[in-house]
Tab-separated table of C-alpha atoms in Angstrom:
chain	number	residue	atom	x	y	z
A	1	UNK	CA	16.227	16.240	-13.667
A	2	UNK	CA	15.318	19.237	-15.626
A	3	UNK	CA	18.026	22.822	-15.893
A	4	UNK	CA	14.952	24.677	-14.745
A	5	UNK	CA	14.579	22.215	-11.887
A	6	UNK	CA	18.261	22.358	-10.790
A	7	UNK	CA	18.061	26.290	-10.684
A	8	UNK	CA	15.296	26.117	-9.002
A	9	UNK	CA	16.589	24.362	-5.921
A	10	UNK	CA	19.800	27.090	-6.023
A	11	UNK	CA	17.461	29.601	-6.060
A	12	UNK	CA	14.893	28.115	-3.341
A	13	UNK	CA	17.597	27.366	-0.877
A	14	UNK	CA	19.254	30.745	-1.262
A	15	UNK	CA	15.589	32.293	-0.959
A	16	UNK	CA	15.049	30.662	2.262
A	17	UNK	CA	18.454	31.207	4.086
A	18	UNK	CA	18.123	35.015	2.422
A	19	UNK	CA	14.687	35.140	4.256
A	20	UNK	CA	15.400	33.591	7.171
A	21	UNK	CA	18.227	35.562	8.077
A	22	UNK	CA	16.168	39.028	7.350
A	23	UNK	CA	13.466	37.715	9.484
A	24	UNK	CA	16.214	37.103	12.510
A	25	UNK	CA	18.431	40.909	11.911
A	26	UNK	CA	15.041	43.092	11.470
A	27	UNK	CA	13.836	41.042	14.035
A	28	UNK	CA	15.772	41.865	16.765
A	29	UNK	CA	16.152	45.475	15.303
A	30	UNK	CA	12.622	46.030	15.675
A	31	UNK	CA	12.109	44.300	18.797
A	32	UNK	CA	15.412	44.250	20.581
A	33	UNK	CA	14.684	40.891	21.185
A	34	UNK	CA	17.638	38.833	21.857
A	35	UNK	CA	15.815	35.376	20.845
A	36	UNK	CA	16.259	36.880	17.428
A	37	UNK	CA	19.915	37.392	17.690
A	38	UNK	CA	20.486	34.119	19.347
A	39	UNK	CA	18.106	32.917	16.256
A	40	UNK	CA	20.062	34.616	13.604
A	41	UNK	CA	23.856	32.819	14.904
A	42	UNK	CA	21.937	28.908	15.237
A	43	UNK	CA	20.874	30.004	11.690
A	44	UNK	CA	23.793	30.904	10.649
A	45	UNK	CA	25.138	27.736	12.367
A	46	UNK	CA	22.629	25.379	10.223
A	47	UNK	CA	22.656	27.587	7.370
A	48	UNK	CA	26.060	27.378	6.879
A	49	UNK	CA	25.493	23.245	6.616
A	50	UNK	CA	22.567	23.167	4.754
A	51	UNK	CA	23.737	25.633	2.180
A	52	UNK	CA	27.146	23.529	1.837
A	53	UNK	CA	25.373	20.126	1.492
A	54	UNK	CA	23.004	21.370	-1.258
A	55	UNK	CA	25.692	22.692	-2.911
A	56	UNK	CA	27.981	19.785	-2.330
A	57	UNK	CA	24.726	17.598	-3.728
A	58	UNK	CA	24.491	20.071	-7.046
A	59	UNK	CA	28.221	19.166	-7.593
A	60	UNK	CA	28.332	15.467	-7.146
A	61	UNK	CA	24.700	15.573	-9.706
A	62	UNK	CA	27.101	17.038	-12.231
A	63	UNK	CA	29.659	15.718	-11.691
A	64	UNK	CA	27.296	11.819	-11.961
A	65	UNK	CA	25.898	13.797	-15.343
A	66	UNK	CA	28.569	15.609	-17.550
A	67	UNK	CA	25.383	17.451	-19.818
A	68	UNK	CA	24.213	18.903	-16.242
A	69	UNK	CA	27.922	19.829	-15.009
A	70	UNK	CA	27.187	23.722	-16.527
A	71	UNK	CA	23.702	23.934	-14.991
A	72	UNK	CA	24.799	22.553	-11.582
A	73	UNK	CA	27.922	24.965	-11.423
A	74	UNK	CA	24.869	27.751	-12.039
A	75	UNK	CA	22.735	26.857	-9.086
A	76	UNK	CA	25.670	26.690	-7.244
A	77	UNK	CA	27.007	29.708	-7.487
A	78	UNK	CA	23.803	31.192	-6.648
A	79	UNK	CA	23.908	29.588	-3.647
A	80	UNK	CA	27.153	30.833	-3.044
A	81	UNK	CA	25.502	34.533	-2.752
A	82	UNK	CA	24.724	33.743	0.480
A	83	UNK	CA	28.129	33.465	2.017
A	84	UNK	CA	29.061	37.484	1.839
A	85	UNK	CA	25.598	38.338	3.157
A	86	UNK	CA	25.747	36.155	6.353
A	87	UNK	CA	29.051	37.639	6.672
A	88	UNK	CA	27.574	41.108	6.468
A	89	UNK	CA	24.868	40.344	8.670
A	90	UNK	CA	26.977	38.902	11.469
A	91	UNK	CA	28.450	41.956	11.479
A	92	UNK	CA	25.820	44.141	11.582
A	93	UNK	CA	24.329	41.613	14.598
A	94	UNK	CA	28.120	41.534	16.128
A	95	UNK	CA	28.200	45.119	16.607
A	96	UNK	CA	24.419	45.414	17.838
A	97	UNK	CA	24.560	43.537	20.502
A	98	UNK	CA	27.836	44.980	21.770
């Protein structure tokens, strides 16, 4: 697999949990919806899993290919980005709802 390749699946995965979770919190902003908030925690549910086993999968590539290990580590932490932004927007949704 190519560097560009292996940032590009960091970068793809982080795009769609990023996007995901701004469709669920302006969601039920805009519509005070409560499918969106309900939305928003199974996606942070999921989210949480699928972020982990991509990154999980990055590691275990580099770790299989040394010459990859740096490029892996990358996408990874990319990836990582995610984690204080769900915890932001849990928040925000937390203290909505109540």
């Amino acid at each position: 697999m190519e560097k560009n390749s292996i940032i590009n699946i960091g970068k793809t995965v982080f795009a769609f949990s990023f996007l995901l979770g701004n469709f669920c919190l302006f969601g039920y902003l805009f519509t005070k919806n409560e499918e969106y908030a309900f939305a928003g925690l199974i996606l942070l549910f999921f989210g949480s899993i699928l972020n982990l086993g991509v990154i999980a999968g990055l590691l275990i590539y580099g770790f299989l290919h040394k010459n990859k290990l740096e490029t892996c580590i990358k996408s990874s932490m990319i990836l990582l980005i995610n984690i204080p932004v769900a915890i932001v927007y849990a928040v925000i949704g937390l203290n909505i709802i109540n």
